[in-house]
mmCIF file of C-alpha atoms in Angstrom:
data_model
loop_
_atom_site.group_PDB
_atom_site.id
_atom_site.type_symbol
_atom_site.label_atom_id
_atom_site.label_comp_id
_atom_site.label_asym_id
_atom_site.label_seq_id
_atom_site.Cartn_x
_atom_site.Cartn_y
_atom_site.Cartn_z
ATOM 1 C CA MET A 1 36.159 2.006 -20.634
ATOM 2 C CA LYS A 2 36.381 5.461 -22.174
ATOM 3 C CA LYS A 3 39.523 5.838 -24.262
ATOM 4 C CA LEU A 4 41.639 8.892 -23.468
ATOM 5 C CA ASN A 5 42.665 10.895 -26.529
ATOM 6 C CA MET A 6 45.859 12.922 -26.940
ATOM 7 C CA ASP A 7 44.157 16.101 -25.772
ATOM 8 C CA SER A 8 43.513 14.441 -22.420
ATOM 9 C CA TRP A 9 47.176 13.432 -22.161
ATOM 10 C CA ARG A 10 48.266 17.005 -22.934
ATOM 11 C CA GLU A 11 45.925 18.551 -20.408
ATOM 12 C CA MET A 12 47.229 16.322 -17.610
ATOM 13 C CA PHE A 13 50.826 16.843 -18.722
ATOM 14 C CA TYR A 14 50.492 20.649 -18.780
ATOM 15 C CA GLU A 15 49.095 20.596 -15.265
ATOM 16 C CA LYS A 16 51.966 18.483 -13.925
ATOM 17 C CA ILE A 17 54.835 20.247 -15.678
ATOM 18 C CA GLU A 18 53.525 23.696 -14.729
ATOM 19 C CA GLU A 19 53.595 22.711 -11.075
ATOM 20 C CA VAL A 20 57.378 22.294 -11.175
ATOM 21 C CA LYS A 21 58.432 24.476 -14.164
ATOM 22 C CA PRO A 22 55.924 27.326 -14.459
ATOM 23 C CA GLN A 23 58.463 29.578 -16.180
ATOM 24 C CA ASP A 24 58.805 27.252 -19.206
ATOM 25 C CA HIS A 25 56.295 26.170 -21.828
ATOM 26 C CA TRP A 26 56.230 22.471 -22.715
ATOM 27 C CA ASP A 27 54.316 20.669 -25.441
ATOM 28 C CA LEU A 28 53.497 16.980 -25.865
ATOM 29 C CA LYS A 29 52.647 15.144 -29.067
ATOM 30 C CA MET A 30 52.350 11.564 -30.286
ATOM 31 C CA ASP A 31 54.937 10.290 -32.766
ATOM 32 C CA GLN A 32 54.706 6.600 -33.678
ATOM 33 C CA ASN A 33 57.867 6.936 -35.803
ATOM 34 C CA LEU A 34 60.170 7.433 -32.804
ATOM 35 C CA ASP A 35 63.073 4.986 -32.675
ATOM 36 C CA TYR A 36 64.813 3.830 -29.513
ATOM 37 C CA ASN A 37 68.317 5.336 -29.089
ATOM 38 C CA ASP A 38 67.919 7.268 -32.368
ATOM 39 C CA LEU A 39 68.108 10.835 -31.064
ATOM 40 C CA VAL A 40 68.522 14.197 -32.722
ATOM 41 C CA PRO A 41 71.473 16.048 -31.102
ATOM 42 C CA GLY A 42 70.337 17.775 -27.916
ATOM 43 C CA TRP A 43 67.339 15.514 -27.349
ATOM 44 C CA LYS A 44 67.041 13.236 -24.314
ATOM 45 C CA GLN A 45 65.348 9.862 -24.017
ATOM 46 C CA SER A 46 63.262 8.080 -21.402
ATOM 47 C CA LEU A 47 61.647 4.641 -21.542
ATOM 48 C CA GLN A 48 58.857 3.382 -19.285
ATOM 49 C CA GLU A 49 58.439 -0.400 -19.527
ATOM 50 C CA HIS A 50 55.764 -1.219 -16.952
ATOM 51 C CA SER A 51 52.749 0.937 -17.704
ATOM 52 C CA PHE A 52 49.285 -0.553 -17.176
ATOM 53 C CA ALA A 53 46.713 -0.666 -19.979
ATOM 54 C CA SER A 54 44.045 -2.881 -21.489
ATOM 55 C CA PHE A 55 43.575 -4.168 -25.033
ATOM 56 C CA GLN A 56 40.610 -5.158 -27.202
ATOM 57 C CA TRP A 57 41.176 -7.620 -30.031
ATOM 58 C CA SER A 58 39.667 -5.961 -33.118
ATOM 59 C CA ARG A 59 38.481 -9.237 -34.681
ATOM 60 C CA CYS A 60 36.371 -10.346 -31.733
ATOM 61 C CA GLN A 61 35.445 -9.371 -28.172
ATOM 62 C CA HIS A 62 38.617 -10.760 -26.619
ATOM 63 C CA PHE A 63 39.960 -8.450 -23.918
ATOM 64 C CA TRP A 64 43.181 -8.553 -21.898
ATOM 65 C CA SER A 65 45.283 -6.366 -19.606
ATOM 66 C CA SER A 66 49.030 -5.843 -19.350
ATOM 67 C CA VAL A 67 51.374 -4.262 -16.811
ATOM 68 C CA GLN A 68 54.216 -4.297 -19.331
ATOM 69 C CA VAL A 69 53.128 -1.670 -21.803
ATOM 70 C CA VAL A 70 56.202 0.135 -23.119
ATOM 71 C CA ILE A 71 56.248 3.897 -23.751
ATOM 72 C CA LEU A 72 59.158 5.794 -25.315
ATOM 73 C CA PHE A 73 59.763 9.531 -24.799
ATOM 74 C CA HIS A 74 62.113 11.940 -26.574
ATOM 75 C CA MET A 75 62.539 15.312 -24.837
ATOM 76 C CA TYR A 76 64.178 18.615 -25.726
ATOM 77 C CA LEU A 77 64.513 21.895 -23.799
ATOM 78 C CA ASP A 78 65.447 25.170 -25.475
ATOM 79 C CA GLN A 79 66.666 27.098 -22.443
ATOM 80 C CA HIS A 80 67.009 30.407 -24.323
ATOM 81 C CA ARG A 81 63.417 30.344 -25.584
ATOM 82 C CA ARG A 82 62.122 28.709 -22.370
ATOM 83 C CA LYS A 83 60.318 26.079 -24.432
ATOM 84 C CA GLY A 84 60.348 22.307 -24.332
ATOM 85 C CA TRP A 85 58.991 19.497 -26.473
ATOM 86 C CA VAL A 86 58.140 15.871 -25.730
ATOM 87 C CA LYS A 87 57.454 13.219 -28.362
ATOM 88 C CA ILE A 88 55.797 10.019 -27.221
ATOM 89 C CA ARG A 89 55.480 6.576 -28.778
ATOM 90 C CA VAL A 90 53.282 3.883 -27.249
ATOM 91 C CA PHE A 91 54.189 0.367 -28.388
ATOM 92 C CA ARG A 92 51.398 -1.978 -29.377
ATOM 93 C CA GLN A 93 50.630 -5.492 -28.187
ATOM 94 C CA LEU A 94 48.715 -6.662 -31.251
ATOM 95 C CA GLU A 95 46.374 -3.705 -30.704
ATOM 96 C CA GLU A 96 46.601 -0.127 -29.458
ATOM 97 C CA PRO A 97 46.556 0.077 -25.633
ATOM 98 C CA ASN A 98 43.676 1.714 -23.808
ATOM 99 C CA PHE A 99 44.788 3.592 -20.676
ATOM 100 C CA LYS A 100 42.741 4.540 -17.659
ATOM 101 C CA GLU A 101 43.202 8.049 -16.347
ATOM 102 C CA GLU A 102 45.039 6.866 -13.221
ATOM 103 C CA SER A 103 47.568 5.006 -15.394
ATOM 104 C CA VAL A 104 48.154 8.085 -17.545
ATOM 105 C CA GLN A 105 48.660 10.158 -14.397
ATOM 106 C CA ARG A 106 51.446 7.801 -13.271
ATOM 107 C CA VAL A 107 53.076 7.740 -16.690
ATOM 108 C CA LEU A 108 53.113 11.535 -16.842
ATOM 109 C CA GLU A 109 54.338 11.878 -13.269
ATOM 110 C CA ASN A 110 57.346 9.751 -14.155
ATOM 111 C CA LEU A 111 57.783 11.686 -17.406
ATOM 112 C CA VAL A 112 58.045 14.956 -15.475
ATOM 113 C CA ILE A 113 60.676 13.363 -13.231
ATOM 114 C CA SER A 114 62.668 12.375 -16.330
ATOM 115 C CA ILE A 115 62.381 15.904 -17.718
ATOM 116 C CA ARG A 116 63.673 17.418 -14.474
ATOM 117 C CA GLU A 117 66.611 15.015 -14.342
ATOM 118 C CA LYS A 118 67.598 14.885 -17.995
ATOM 119 C CA CYS A 119 66.729 18.380 -19.238
ATOM 120 C CA TYR A 120 67.318 20.460 -16.107
ATOM 121 C CA GLY A 121 70.028 18.359 -14.459
ATOM 122 C CA GLU A 122 68.133 18.071 -11.176
ATOM 123 C CA TYR A 123 68.383 15.266 -8.666
ATOM 124 C CA VAL A 124 64.881 13.897 -8.075
ATOM 125 C CA ALA A 125 64.855 11.240 -5.381
ATOM 126 C CA GLN A 126 61.102 10.759 -5.556
ATOM 127 C CA LEU A 127 59.380 8.362 -7.928
ATOM 128 C CA SER A 128 55.797 7.283 -8.438
ATOM 129 C CA GLU A 129 55.629 3.590 -7.682
ATOM 130 C CA VAL A 130 52.633 1.345 -8.122
ATOM 131 C CA THR A 131 51.486 -1.868 -6.499
ATOM 132 C CA VAL A 132 49.293 -3.960 -8.776
ATOM 133 C CA ILE A 133 46.398 -5.722 -7.040
ATOM 134 C CA GLY A 134 44.825 -8.731 -8.733
ATOM 135 C CA ARG A 135 45.990 -11.389 -11.144
ATOM 136 C CA HIS A 136 48.072 -10.811 -14.227
ATOM 137 C CA TYR A 137 46.687 -13.065 -16.935
ATOM 138 C CA GLY A 138 49.405 -15.309 -18.248
ATOM 139 C CA PRO A 139 52.991 -14.633 -19.292
ATOM 140 C CA HIS A 140 54.029 -11.611 -21.304
ATOM 141 C CA ARG A 141 53.714 -12.588 -24.977
ATOM 142 C CA SER A 142 56.949 -11.322 -26.530
ATOM 143 C CA ASP A 143 55.796 -12.394 -29.996
ATOM 144 C CA HIS A 144 52.824 -10.039 -29.682
ATOM 145 C CA CYS A 145 54.725 -7.112 -28.157
ATOM 146 C CA GLU A 146 56.001 -4.525 -30.622
ATOM 147 C CA ALA A 147 58.723 -3.359 -28.204
ATOM 148 C CA CYS A 148 59.968 -6.928 -27.690
ATOM 149 C CA LEU A 149 60.096 -7.596 -31.420
ATOM 150 C CA LEU A 150 62.214 -4.448 -31.829
ATOM 151 C CA GLY A 151 64.595 -5.579 -29.074
ATOM 152 C CA ILE A 152 63.639 -2.744 -26.723
ATOM 153 C CA HIS A 153 61.723 -4.497 -23.946
ATOM 154 C CA GLN A 154 64.103 -7.044 -22.405
ATOM 155 C CA ARG A 155 63.532 -6.743 -18.651
ATOM 156 C CA PRO A 156 62.376 -9.626 -16.390
ATOM 157 C CA LYS A 157 58.804 -10.555 -17.193
ATOM 158 C CA HIS A 158 57.441 -10.837 -13.620
ATOM 159 C CA THR A 159 57.840 -7.221 -12.511
ATOM 160 C CA MET A 160 54.475 -5.981 -11.257
ATOM 161 C CA TYR A 161 55.237 -2.329 -10.552
ATOM 162 C CA TYR A 162 56.130 0.883 -12.253
ATOM 163 C CA GLY A 163 59.886 1.305 -11.947
ATOM 164 C CA ARG A 164 61.986 4.376 -12.612
ATOM 165 C CA PRO A 165 62.182 5.106 -16.332
ATOM 166 C CA LYS A 166 65.040 3.349 -18.099
ATOM 167 C CA ASP A 167 68.501 4.966 -18.322
ATOM 168 C CA THR A 168 68.143 7.008 -15.105
ATOM 169 C CA LEU A 169 70.302 6.594 -12.024
ATOM 170 C CA ASN A 170 68.267 7.678 -9.005
ATOM 171 C CA TYR A 171 65.805 5.588 -7.035
ATOM 172 C CA GLY A 172 63.061 6.321 -4.537
ATOM 173 C CA THR A 173 59.351 6.310 -3.752
ATOM 174 C CA SER A 174 57.070 9.235 -4.418
ATOM 175 C CA LYS A 175 55.708 11.246 -1.558
ATOM 176 C CA HIS A 176 52.607 11.587 -3.734
ATOM 177 C CA THR A 177 52.054 7.834 -4.057
ATOM 178 C CA MET A 178 48.902 7.098 -6.004
ATOM 179 C CA PRO A 179 46.439 4.300 -5.161
ATOM 180 C CA PRO A 180 47.093 0.747 -6.395
ATOM 181 C CA VAL A 181 45.970 -0.416 -9.802
ATOM 182 C CA ARG A 182 43.257 -3.069 -9.642
ATOM 183 C CA LEU A 183 43.195 -5.542 -12.481
ATOM 184 C CA PRO A 184 39.896 -6.823 -13.874
ATOM 185 C CA SER A 185 38.543 -9.836 -11.995
ATOM 186 C CA HIS A 186 37.127 -11.818 -14.924
ATOM 187 C CA ASP A 187 39.082 -14.782 -16.273
ATOM 188 C CA LEU A 188 40.917 -14.431 -19.537
ATOM 189 C CA PRO A 189 42.784 -16.975 -21.669
ATOM 190 C CA GLN A 190 46.564 -16.618 -21.724
ATOM 191 C CA ASP A 191 46.945 -16.812 -25.477
ATOM 192 C CA THR A 192 45.712 -13.565 -26.977
ATOM 193 C CA SER A 193 45.615 -15.081 -30.467
ATOM 194 C CA SER A 194 43.275 -17.942 -29.530
ATOM 195 C CA CYS A 195 40.181 -16.235 -30.949
ATOM 196 C CA ASP A 196 41.832 -15.643 -34.309
ATOM 197 C CA PHE A 197 43.165 -19.214 -34.447
ATOM 198 C CA LYS A 198 39.740 -20.718 -33.667
ATOM 199 C CA PHE A 199 38.136 -18.527 -36.313
ATOM 200 C CA CYS A 200 40.664 -19.718 -38.914
ATOM 201 C CA CYS A 201 40.078 -23.363 -37.981
ATOM 202 C CA VAL A 202 36.299 -23.046 -38.262
ATOM 203 C CA PHE A 203 36.626 -21.224 -41.582
ATOM 204 C CA CYS A 204 38.934 -23.923 -42.994
ATOM 205 C CA ILE A 205 36.571 -26.715 -41.885
ATOM 206 C CA ILE A 206 33.613 -24.983 -43.547
ATOM 207 C CA CYS A 207 35.602 -24.554 -46.778
ATOM 208 C CA ILE A 208 36.583 -28.229 -46.761
ATOM 209 C CA LEU A 209 32.959 -29.321 -46.226
ATOM 210 C CA ILE A 210 31.786 -27.078 -49.053
ATOM 211 C CA PHE A 211 34.475 -28.500 -51.343
ATOM 212 C CA ILE A 212 33.492 -32.086 -50.504
ATOM 213 C CA CYS A 213 29.805 -31.352 -51.103
ATOM 214 C CA MET A 214 30.499 -29.629 -54.404
ATOM 215 C CA SER A 215 32.759 -32.472 -55.537
ATOM 216 C CA SER A 216 30.126 -35.046 -54.644
ATOM 217 C CA TRP A 217 27.419 -33.086 -56.428
ATOM 218 C CA ASN A 218 29.570 -32.652 -59.555
ATOM 219 C CA LEU A 219 30.317 -36.390 -59.572
ATOM 220 C CA LYS A 220 26.628 -37.272 -59.371
ATOM 221 C CA LEU A 221 25.843 -34.747 -62.093
ATOM 222 C CA PHE A 222 28.547 -36.186 -64.314
ATOM 223 C CA LYS A 223 27.203 -39.718 -63.848
ATOM 224 C CA TYR A 224 23.669 -38.533 -64.531
ATOM 225 C CA TRP A 225 24.563 -36.821 -67.813
ATOM 226 C CA GLY A 226 26.938 -39.565 -68.718
#
């Protein structure tokens, strides 16, 4: 799967925001130092807790998918200068998430809705909602989720759709509903740390065997020279 860089996110975001706010210029940038509910005066916040992405364990070929990827947005509109800024933080689940284009499109569609509601004071009754087709592999591992460890992601763990971003009041279904997300069909273990644990066990066993062999050899050598 080709990984989308930040330029791809910006290009899709510009296209969506210009459709509804062509008179204003908005910019989007990644900021992994964003903190939840820690806002500069005038900035607004939105949290999406059910984005879909995949992960690749860096120490082996283990691969898994999640429909509970958490993304935090901070937004600010300068109405006098007709300019707006969005900072985005994507929370890890052991590794950095890898998004498909269709998932990014949904995330940004909901972001634009949040901007219209929070920065422009509009009522937006429409929301992009997603039905996930396929199996979700195992429970959500809170101990591996950066957002959970920070106390941000605390919603029920069996939600399989993209809900309205957190801290908003309106509900609905988008008239531009996008096609369902299909999860990979191959089987995956539930414990995402299993590869690392097995590697550690094998390494420890090898070290123990080497120690035993060296001890035995040293003992024989000592007896020989003795």
